[in-house]
mmCIF file of C-alpha atoms (C1' of nucleotides) in Angstrom:
data_model
loop_
_atom_site.group_PDB
_atom_site.id
_atom_site.type_symbol
_atom_site.label_atom_id
_atom_site.label_comp_id
_atom_site.label_asym_id
_atom_site.label_seq_id
_atom_site.Cartn_x
_atom_site.Cartn_y
_atom_site.Cartn_z
ATOM 1 C CA MET G 35 17.806 -15.193 -10.738
ATOM 2 C CA ALA G 36 16.809 -12.650 -7.552
ATOM 3 C CA GLU G 37 18.175 -13.929 -4.325
ATOM 4 C CA TRP G 38 15.300 -14.573 -2.555
ATOM 5 C CA GLN G 39 14.686 -17.258 -5.267
ATOM 6 C CA ALA G 40 18.050 -18.299 -4.651
ATOM 7 C CA MET G 41 17.542 -18.732 -1.055
ATOM 8 C CA GLY G 42 14.649 -21.159 -1.505
ATOM 9 C CA LEU G 43 12.113 -18.821 0.073
ATOM 10 C CA ASP G 44 8.209 -19.121 -0.324
ATOM 11 C CA LEU G 45 7.321 -15.531 -0.668
ATOM 12 C CA HIS G 46 3.889 -16.484 0.748
ATOM 13 C CA ASN G 47 5.069 -18.429 3.700
ATOM 14 C CA CYS G 48 7.291 -16.588 5.211
ATOM 15 C CA PRO G 49 7.960 -13.126 7.229
ATOM 16 C CA ILE G 50 9.252 -11.431 3.716
ATOM 17 C CA ARG G 51 5.387 -10.988 3.141
ATOM 18 C CA SER G 52 4.850 -9.037 6.245
ATOM 19 C CA ILE G 53 7.750 -6.859 5.975
ATOM 20 C CA LEU G 54 6.564 -6.410 2.369
ATOM 21 C CA ASP G 55 3.431 -5.555 3.098
ATOM 22 C CA GLN G 56 4.314 -2.772 5.492
ATOM 23 C CA VAL G 57 7.422 -1.303 3.264
ATOM 24 C CA ALA G 58 5.511 -1.353 -0.044
ATOM 25 C CA ALA G 59 2.973 0.736 1.426
ATOM 26 C CA LYS G 60 1.905 4.401 0.629
ATOM 27 C CA TRP G 61 2.556 6.360 4.079
ATOM 28 C CA PRO G 62 6.016 4.292 4.975
ATOM 29 C CA VAL G 63 7.388 5.052 1.534
ATOM 30 C CA LEU G 64 6.739 9.013 1.896
ATOM 31 C CA ILE G 65 7.928 9.166 5.269
ATOM 32 C CA LEU G 66 11.211 7.265 4.388
ATOM 33 C CA LEU G 67 11.583 9.678 1.222
ATOM 34 C CA GLU G 68 11.568 12.862 3.657
ATOM 35 C CA VAL G 69 13.306 11.427 6.570
ATOM 36 C CA HIS G 70 16.313 10.328 3.743
ATOM 37 C CA GLN G 71 16.814 14.144 2.792
ATOM 38 C CA GLU G 72 17.657 14.866 6.105
ATOM 39 C CA PRO G 73 16.455 13.946 9.922
ATOM 40 C CA LYS G 74 12.907 16.043 10.476
ATOM 41 C CA ARG G 75 10.817 16.806 13.315
ATOM 42 C CA PHE G 76 6.887 15.520 13.752
ATOM 43 C CA ASN G 77 5.273 19.076 12.425
ATOM 44 C CA MET G 78 8.118 19.249 9.608
ATOM 45 C CA LEU G 79 6.979 16.202 8.235
ATOM 46 C CA LEU G 80 3.300 16.948 8.663
ATOM 47 C CA ARG G 81 4.044 20.021 6.581
ATOM 48 C CA ALA G 82 6.186 18.175 4.044
ATOM 49 C CA ILE G 83 3.808 15.483 3.160
ATOM 50 C CA PRO G 84 0.725 17.517 2.437
ATOM 51 C CA ASP G 85 -2.257 14.519 2.536
ATOM 52 C CA ILE G 86 -1.052 13.163 5.594
ATOM 53 C CA SER G 87 -2.982 13.230 8.880
ATOM 54 C CA ARG G 88 -1.535 13.491 12.228
ATOM 55 C CA ARG G 89 -2.959 9.997 12.945
ATOM 56 C CA MET G 90 -1.541 8.439 10.198
ATOM 57 C CA LEU G 91 2.056 10.023 10.486
ATOM 58 C CA THR G 92 1.858 8.920 14.467
ATOM 59 C CA GLN G 93 1.193 5.397 12.990
ATOM 60 C CA GLY G 94 3.915 5.282 10.278
ATOM 61 C CA LEU G 95 6.517 6.550 12.306
ATOM 62 C CA ARG G 96 6.123 4.039 15.077
ATOM 63 C CA ASP G 97 6.050 1.147 12.611
ATOM 64 C CA LEU G 98 8.999 2.355 10.913
ATOM 65 C CA GLU G 99 10.808 2.814 14.525
ATOM 66 C CA GLN G 100 9.672 -0.642 15.362
ATOM 67 C CA ASN G 101 10.900 -2.270 12.310
ATOM 68 C CA GLY G 102 14.173 -0.784 12.950
ATOM 69 C CA LEU G 103 14.147 1.673 9.897
ATOM 70 C CA LEU G 104 14.087 4.667 11.868
ATOM 71 C CA THR G 105 15.172 6.232 15.205
ATOM 72 C CA ARG G 106 13.233 8.664 17.392
ATOM 73 C CA THR G 107 15.450 11.253 19.574
ATOM 74 C CA LEU G 108 13.717 12.995 22.085
ATOM 75 C CA PHE G 109 15.551 16.773 22.571
ATOM 76 C CA ASP G 110 14.929 17.505 26.626
ATOM 77 C CA THR G 111 13.973 21.071 25.693
ATOM 78 C CA ARG G 112 11.171 23.568 25.763
ATOM 79 C CA PRO G 113 8.984 23.153 23.968
ATOM 80 C CA PRO G 114 10.500 19.554 23.487
ATOM 81 C CA ALA G 115 11.595 18.538 20.355
ATOM 82 C CA VAL G 116 11.952 15.010 18.827
ATOM 83 C CA GLU G 117 13.802 14.028 15.769
ATOM 84 C CA TYR G 118 13.304 11.373 13.304
ATOM 85 C CA ALA G 119 16.381 10.016 11.235
ATOM 86 C CA LEU G 120 17.285 6.848 9.177
ATOM 87 C CA THR G 121 19.223 3.981 10.944
ATOM 88 C CA ALA G 122 22.068 2.167 8.949
ATOM 89 C CA LEU G 123 19.161 -0.304 8.129
ATOM 90 C CA GLY G 124 16.862 2.214 6.857
ATOM 91 C CA ARG G 125 19.323 3.626 4.682
ATOM 92 C CA SER G 126 20.013 0.012 3.220
ATOM 93 C CA LEU G 127 16.529 0.473 2.015
ATOM 94 C CA MET G 128 16.378 3.701 0.374
ATOM 95 C CA ASP G 129 18.385 2.605 -2.462
ATOM 96 C CA PRO G 130 15.674 0.052 -4.022
ATOM 97 C CA LEU G 131 13.346 2.717 -2.903
ATOM 98 C CA LEU G 132 14.960 5.840 -4.533
ATOM 99 C CA ALA G 133 15.014 3.238 -7.539
ATOM 100 C CA LEU G 134 11.363 2.477 -7.387
ATOM 101 C CA VAL G 135 10.995 6.373 -7.093
ATOM 102 C CA ASP G 136 13.251 6.944 -10.161
ATOM 103 C CA TRP G 137 11.136 4.709 -12.359
ATOM 104 C CA ALA G 138 8.137 6.207 -11.584
ATOM 105 C CA ALA G 139 9.539 9.664 -12.620
ATOM 106 C CA LEU G 140 11.193 8.080 -15.679
ATOM 107 C CA ASN G 141 8.024 6.323 -16.765
ATOM 108 C CA ARG G 142 5.186 8.734 -16.147
ATOM 109 C CA ALA G 143 4.757 9.734 -19.364
ATOM 110 C CA ALA G 144 4.515 5.942 -20.583
ATOM 111 C CA VAL G 145 1.834 5.455 -17.837
ATOM 112 C CA ALA G 146 -0.054 8.185 -18.824
ATOM 113 C CA GLU G 147 -0.002 7.124 -22.556
ATOM 114 C CA ALA G 148 -1.237 3.666 -21.508
ATOM 115 C CA HIS G 149 -4.401 4.976 -19.519
ATOM 116 C CA ARG G 150 -5.200 7.177 -22.673
ATOM 117 C CA LEU G 151 -4.800 4.156 -25.052
ATOM 118 C CA TYR G 152 -6.873 2.148 -22.500
ATOM 119 C CA ASP G 153 -9.714 4.781 -22.240
ATOM 120 C CA SER G 154 -9.730 4.990 -26.312
ATOM 121 C CA ALA G 155 -9.999 1.180 -26.586
ATOM 122 C CA ARG G 156 -12.950 1.000 -23.715
ATOM 123 C CA GLN G 157 -14.882 3.528 -25.851
ATOM 124 C CA ALA G 158 -15.520 1.319 -28.645
ATOM 125 C CA MET D 222 21.085 12.620 -6.303
ATOM 126 C CA ALA D 223 18.086 10.942 -7.490
ATOM 127 C CA GLU D 224 16.661 11.494 -10.881
ATOM 128 C CA TRP D 225 13.487 12.691 -9.620
ATOM 129 C CA GLN D 226 15.107 15.437 -7.514
ATOM 130 C CA ALA D 227 17.626 16.064 -10.785
ATOM 131 C CA MET D 228 14.585 16.663 -12.669
ATOM 132 C CA GLY D 229 13.478 19.266 -10.120
ATOM 133 C CA LEU D 230 10.136 17.508 -9.659
ATOM 134 C CA ASP D 231 7.819 17.868 -6.439
ATOM 135 C CA LEU D 232 7.315 14.451 -5.523
ATOM 136 C CA HIS D 233 3.662 15.677 -4.062
ATOM 137 C CA ASN D 234 2.476 17.861 -6.872
ATOM 138 C CA CYS D 235 3.133 15.600 -9.918
ATOM 139 C CA PRO D 236 1.895 12.247 -11.476
ATOM 140 C CA ILE D 237 4.774 10.404 -9.854
ATOM 141 C CA ARG D 238 2.822 10.497 -6.711
ATOM 142 C CA SER D 239 -0.309 8.460 -8.125
ATOM 143 C CA ILE D 240 1.943 6.078 -9.478
ATOM 144 C CA LEU D 241 3.966 5.273 -6.883
ATOM 145 C CA ASP D 242 0.705 5.588 -4.645
ATOM 146 C CA GLN D 243 -0.697 2.504 -7.131
ATOM 147 C CA VAL D 244 2.603 0.531 -7.532
ATOM 148 C CA ALA D 245 3.983 0.953 -4.007
ATOM 149 C CA ALA D 246 0.933 -1.472 -2.673
ATOM 150 C CA LYS D 247 0.377 -4.837 -1.359
ATOM 151 C CA TRP D 248 -1.640 -6.645 -4.225
ATOM 152 C CA PRO D 249 -0.190 -4.815 -7.453
ATOM 153 C CA VAL D 250 3.092 -5.812 -6.061
ATOM 154 C CA LEU D 251 2.386 -9.571 -5.545
ATOM 155 C CA ILE D 252 0.619 -9.896 -8.458
ATOM 156 C CA LEU D 253 3.565 -8.535 -10.988
ATOM 157 C CA LEU D 254 5.851 -11.078 -8.865
ATOM 158 C CA GLU D 255 3.735 -13.809 -10.066
ATOM 159 C CA VAL D 256 3.469 -12.789 -13.710
ATOM 160 C CA HIS D 257 7.192 -12.015 -13.706
ATOM 161 C CA GLN D 258 8.077 -16.053 -13.542
ATOM 162 C CA GLU D 259 5.750 -16.726 -16.220
ATOM 163 C CA PRO D 260 2.423 -15.459 -17.827
ATOM 164 C CA LYS D 261 -0.604 -16.848 -16.165
ATOM 165 C CA ARG D 262 -4.262 -16.946 -16.181
ATOM 166 C CA PHE D 263 -6.577 -15.911 -13.717
ATOM 167 C CA ASN D 264 -7.097 -18.961 -11.648
ATOM 168 C CA MET D 265 -3.453 -19.617 -11.578
ATOM 169 C CA LEU D 266 -3.080 -16.482 -9.768
ATOM 170 C CA LEU D 267 -5.678 -17.200 -7.694
ATOM 171 C CA ARG D 268 -4.194 -20.190 -6.493
ATOM 172 C CA ALA D 269 -0.546 -18.744 -6.530
ATOM 173 C CA ILE D 270 -1.326 -15.884 -3.873
ATOM 174 C CA PRO D 271 -3.005 -17.354 -1.046
ATOM 175 C CA ASP D 272 -4.798 -14.719 0.266
ATOM 176 C CA ILE D 273 -5.892 -12.693 -2.544
ATOM 177 C CA SER D 274 -9.825 -12.870 -3.207
ATOM 178 C CA ARG D 275 -11.441 -12.883 -6.922
ATOM 179 C CA ARG D 276 -12.405 -9.215 -6.620
ATOM 180 C CA MET D 277 -8.890 -7.652 -5.685
ATOM 181 C CA LEU D 278 -7.351 -10.116 -8.188
ATOM 182 C CA THR D 279 -9.577 -8.670 -10.914
ATOM 183 C CA GLN D 280 -9.398 -5.136 -9.461
ATOM 184 C CA GLY D 281 -5.749 -5.377 -9.723
ATOM 185 C CA LEU D 282 -5.398 -6.969 -12.886
ATOM 186 C CA ARG D 283 -7.463 -4.205 -14.241
ATOM 187 C CA ASP D 284 -5.365 -1.130 -12.582
ATOM 188 C CA LEU D 285 -2.036 -2.792 -13.920
ATOM 189 C CA GLU D 286 -3.508 -3.264 -17.564
ATOM 190 C CA GLN D 287 -4.725 0.244 -17.482
ATOM 191 C CA ASN D 288 -0.975 1.675 -16.277
ATOM 192 C CA GLY D 289 0.597 -0.273 -19.204
ATOM 193 C CA LEU D 290 2.238 -2.994 -16.818
ATOM 194 C CA LEU D 291 0.327 -5.839 -18.224
ATOM 195 C CA THR D 292 -1.013 -7.388 -21.550
ATOM 196 C CA ARG D 293 -4.374 -9.300 -21.373
ATOM 197 C CA THR D 294 -4.888 -11.842 -23.995
ATOM 198 C CA LEU D 295 -7.977 -14.041 -24.547
ATOM 199 C CA PHE D 296 -7.854 -16.813 -26.182
ATOM 200 C CA ASP D 297 -11.153 -18.095 -27.876
ATOM 201 C CA THR D 298 -11.171 -21.612 -26.679
ATOM 202 C CA ARG D 299 -13.945 -23.390 -24.680
ATOM 203 C CA PRO D 300 -13.741 -22.927 -22.005
ATOM 204 C CA PRO D 301 -12.233 -19.740 -22.457
ATOM 205 C CA ALA D 302 -9.031 -18.775 -21.489
ATOM 206 C CA VAL D 303 -6.966 -15.798 -20.183
ATOM 207 C CA GLU D 304 -3.509 -14.998 -20.205
ATOM 208 C CA TYR D 305 -1.794 -12.024 -18.184
ATOM 209 C CA ALA D 306 1.773 -11.364 -19.082
ATOM 210 C CA LEU D 307 4.351 -8.272 -18.610
ATOM 211 C CA THR D 308 4.708 -5.624 -21.006
ATOM 212 C CA ALA D 309 7.859 -4.183 -21.849
ATOM 213 C CA LEU D 310 6.974 -1.288 -19.319
ATOM 214 C CA GLY D 311 6.448 -4.018 -16.590
ATOM 215 C CA ARG D 312 9.321 -5.700 -17.249
ATOM 216 C CA SER D 313 11.217 -2.270 -16.702
ATOM 217 C CA LEU D 314 9.669 -2.152 -13.120
ATOM 218 C CA MET D 315 10.738 -5.460 -12.215
ATOM 219 C CA ASP D 316 14.336 -4.536 -11.380
ATOM 220 C CA PRO D 317 13.709 -1.873 -8.786
ATOM 221 C CA LEU D 318 10.490 -4.269 -7.337
ATOM 222 C CA LEU D 319 13.128 -7.409 -7.160
ATOM 223 C CA ALA D 320 15.235 -5.261 -5.385
ATOM 224 C CA LEU D 321 12.857 -4.249 -2.764
ATOM 225 C CA VAL D 322 12.102 -8.131 -2.279
ATOM 226 C CA ASP D 323 15.451 -8.976 -2.354
ATOM 227 C CA TRP D 324 16.201 -6.314 0.437
ATOM 228 C CA ALA D 325 13.121 -7.829 2.608
ATOM 229 C CA ALA D 326 14.864 -11.108 2.249
ATOM 230 C CA LEU D 327 18.334 -9.957 3.156
ATOM 231 C CA ASN D 328 16.969 -8.215 6.239
ATOM 232 C CA ARG D 329 14.289 -10.045 7.335
ATOM 233 C CA ALA D 330 16.336 -10.956 10.304
ATOM 234 C CA ALA D 331 17.333 -7.611 11.298
ATOM 235 C CA VAL D 332 13.703 -6.486 11.510
ATOM 236 C CA ALA D 333 12.945 -9.069 13.501
ATOM 237 C CA GLU D 334 15.508 -8.465 15.604
ATOM 238 C CA ALA D 335 14.444 -4.706 15.923
ATOM 239 C CA HIS D 336 10.855 -5.641 16.850
ATOM 240 C CA ARG D 337 12.587 -7.781 19.485
ATOM 241 C CA LEU D 338 14.330 -4.967 20.956
ATOM 242 C CA TYR D 339 11.417 -2.487 20.424
ATOM 243 C CA ASP D 340 9.329 -4.531 22.543
ATOM 244 C CA SER D 341 11.673 -5.182 25.536
ATOM 245 C CA ALA D 342 12.420 -1.843 25.712
ATOM 246 C CA ARG D 343 8.609 -0.870 26.067
ATOM 247 C CA GLN D 344 8.247 -3.234 28.512
ATOM 248 C CA ALA D 345 10.437 -0.725 30.812
ATOM 249 C "C1'" DC T 141 -13.018 -20.880 -17.048
ATOM 250 C "C1'" DC T 142 -13.299 -15.851 -16.114
ATOM 251 C "C1'" DG T 143 -15.307 -12.255 -14.362
ATOM 252 C "C1'" DA T 144 -19.421 -8.572 -13.040
ATOM 253 C "C1'" DA T 145 -22.180 -7.229 -9.648
ATOM 254 C "C1'" DT T 146 -24.034 -7.149 -5.109
ATOM 255 C "C1'" DC T 147 -24.200 -7.155 -0.426
ATOM 256 C "C1'" DC T 148 -21.912 -6.459 3.978
ATOM 257 C "C1'" DT T 149 -17.841 -6.257 7.420
ATOM 258 C "C1'" DA T 150 -13.675 -4.621 8.773
ATOM 259 C "C1'" DA T 151 -10.241 -1.875 8.474
ATOM 260 C "C1'" DA T 152 -8.060 2.886 6.991
ATOM 261 C "C1'" DC T 153 -8.347 7.107 7.858
ATOM 262 C "C1'" DG T 154 -9.666 12.273 9.047
ATOM 263 C "C1'" DA T 155 -10.933 16.136 12.053
ATOM 264 C "C1'" DT T 156 -10.905 17.641 16.180
ATOM 265 C "C1'" DA T 157 -10.254 18.131 20.959
ATOM 266 C "C1'" DC T 158 -7.203 17.503 24.765
ATOM 267 C "C1'" DT T 159 -2.537 16.408 27.626
ATOM 268 C "C1'" DG T 160 2.346 16.757 28.979
ATOM 269 C "C1'" DC Q 224 6.105 21.233 20.018
ATOM 270 C "C1'" DA Q 225 4.976 16.191 19.819
ATOM 271 C "C1'" DG Q 226 1.588 13.577 20.293
ATOM 272 C "C1'" DT Q 227 -2.818 10.744 22.657
ATOM 273 C "C1'" DA Q 228 -7.859 9.777 22.567
ATOM 274 C "C1'" DT Q 229 -12.156 9.656 20.189
ATOM 275 C "C1'" DC Q 230 -15.986 9.900 17.037
ATOM 276 C "C1'" DG Q 231 -17.563 9.343 12.614
ATOM 277 C "C1'" DT Q 232 -16.993 8.545 7.887
ATOM 278 C "C1'" DT Q 233 -14.971 6.524 4.050
ATOM 279 C "C1'" DT Q 234 -12.728 3.137 1.362
ATOM 280 C "C1'" DA Q 235 -10.871 -1.689 1.142
ATOM 281 C "C1'" DG Q 236 -11.896 -5.958 1.070
ATOM 282 C "C1'" DG Q 237 -14.342 -10.940 1.299
ATOM 283 C "C1'" DA Q 238 -18.276 -13.784 0.621
ATOM 284 C "C1'" DT Q 239 -21.175 -15.172 -2.441
ATOM 285 C "C1'" DT Q 240 -24.154 -15.255 -6.700
ATOM 286 C "C1'" DC Q 241 -24.833 -14.615 -11.587
ATOM 287 C "C1'" DG Q 242 -23.723 -14.468 -16.219
ATOM 288 C "C1'" DG Q 243 -20.824 -14.878 -21.056
#
DNA sequence: CCGAATCCTAAACGATACTG
DNA sequence: CAGTATCGTTTAGGATTCGG
């Protein structure tokens, strides 16, 4: 049995849901994956994630910082530099997250095949 | 190193991204968690997930079926009954997914504390 | 009971211009 | 460089109604 059930928690009436809603989402996951490889600066992240906008990146970084998953370090140089890195809490999240990405990598063929089957079944 | 990196895949130029975008999202995760406990019918799911609407549930179930993660079985009774259950592929996804929920359960206090810290720091 | 179709609102998002 | 601010658009989502 899963931990959260063993703990007797009601998933839908508990902070877990709001944490999950924020973490199991598109941009947070992608940002964390990038920062996990190495600490990165704002514009590096902007380039690394092709389809994210300035706005979403800013917002995502704020949220992740607020949740204690990454740190924002300002270097007082000219021009100024800002570096984002995982916290210990953030690193602890990477295990489940990487497992999820690995699952997607390993099963991408199966998912594609399922799409084909579904489409051809619909045609009938 | 993670599997997907060992495989030399570019996360952002590859089907993994679209799979991840669909799986690492709010409603799919919640639906899968419910169906994982036991096969469920439409209205059972509607009641089990308090804040989902008819529409989002229908759509989510379709997507998950299309991705080969669950099956839709129609029982020809009066009134008709429809049962949703995990496929083998769907079950294989539950490991990473449950790990994620467990992480949220175990670290909910840490996240809450991070929020407190962030807020009090902002006040200064 | 299961779901499709419709309409409408709220939220997410992108593009751009601007500031320290 | 690292953002914030504003605006306009697109999408997600809810409420409701209808049909099988």
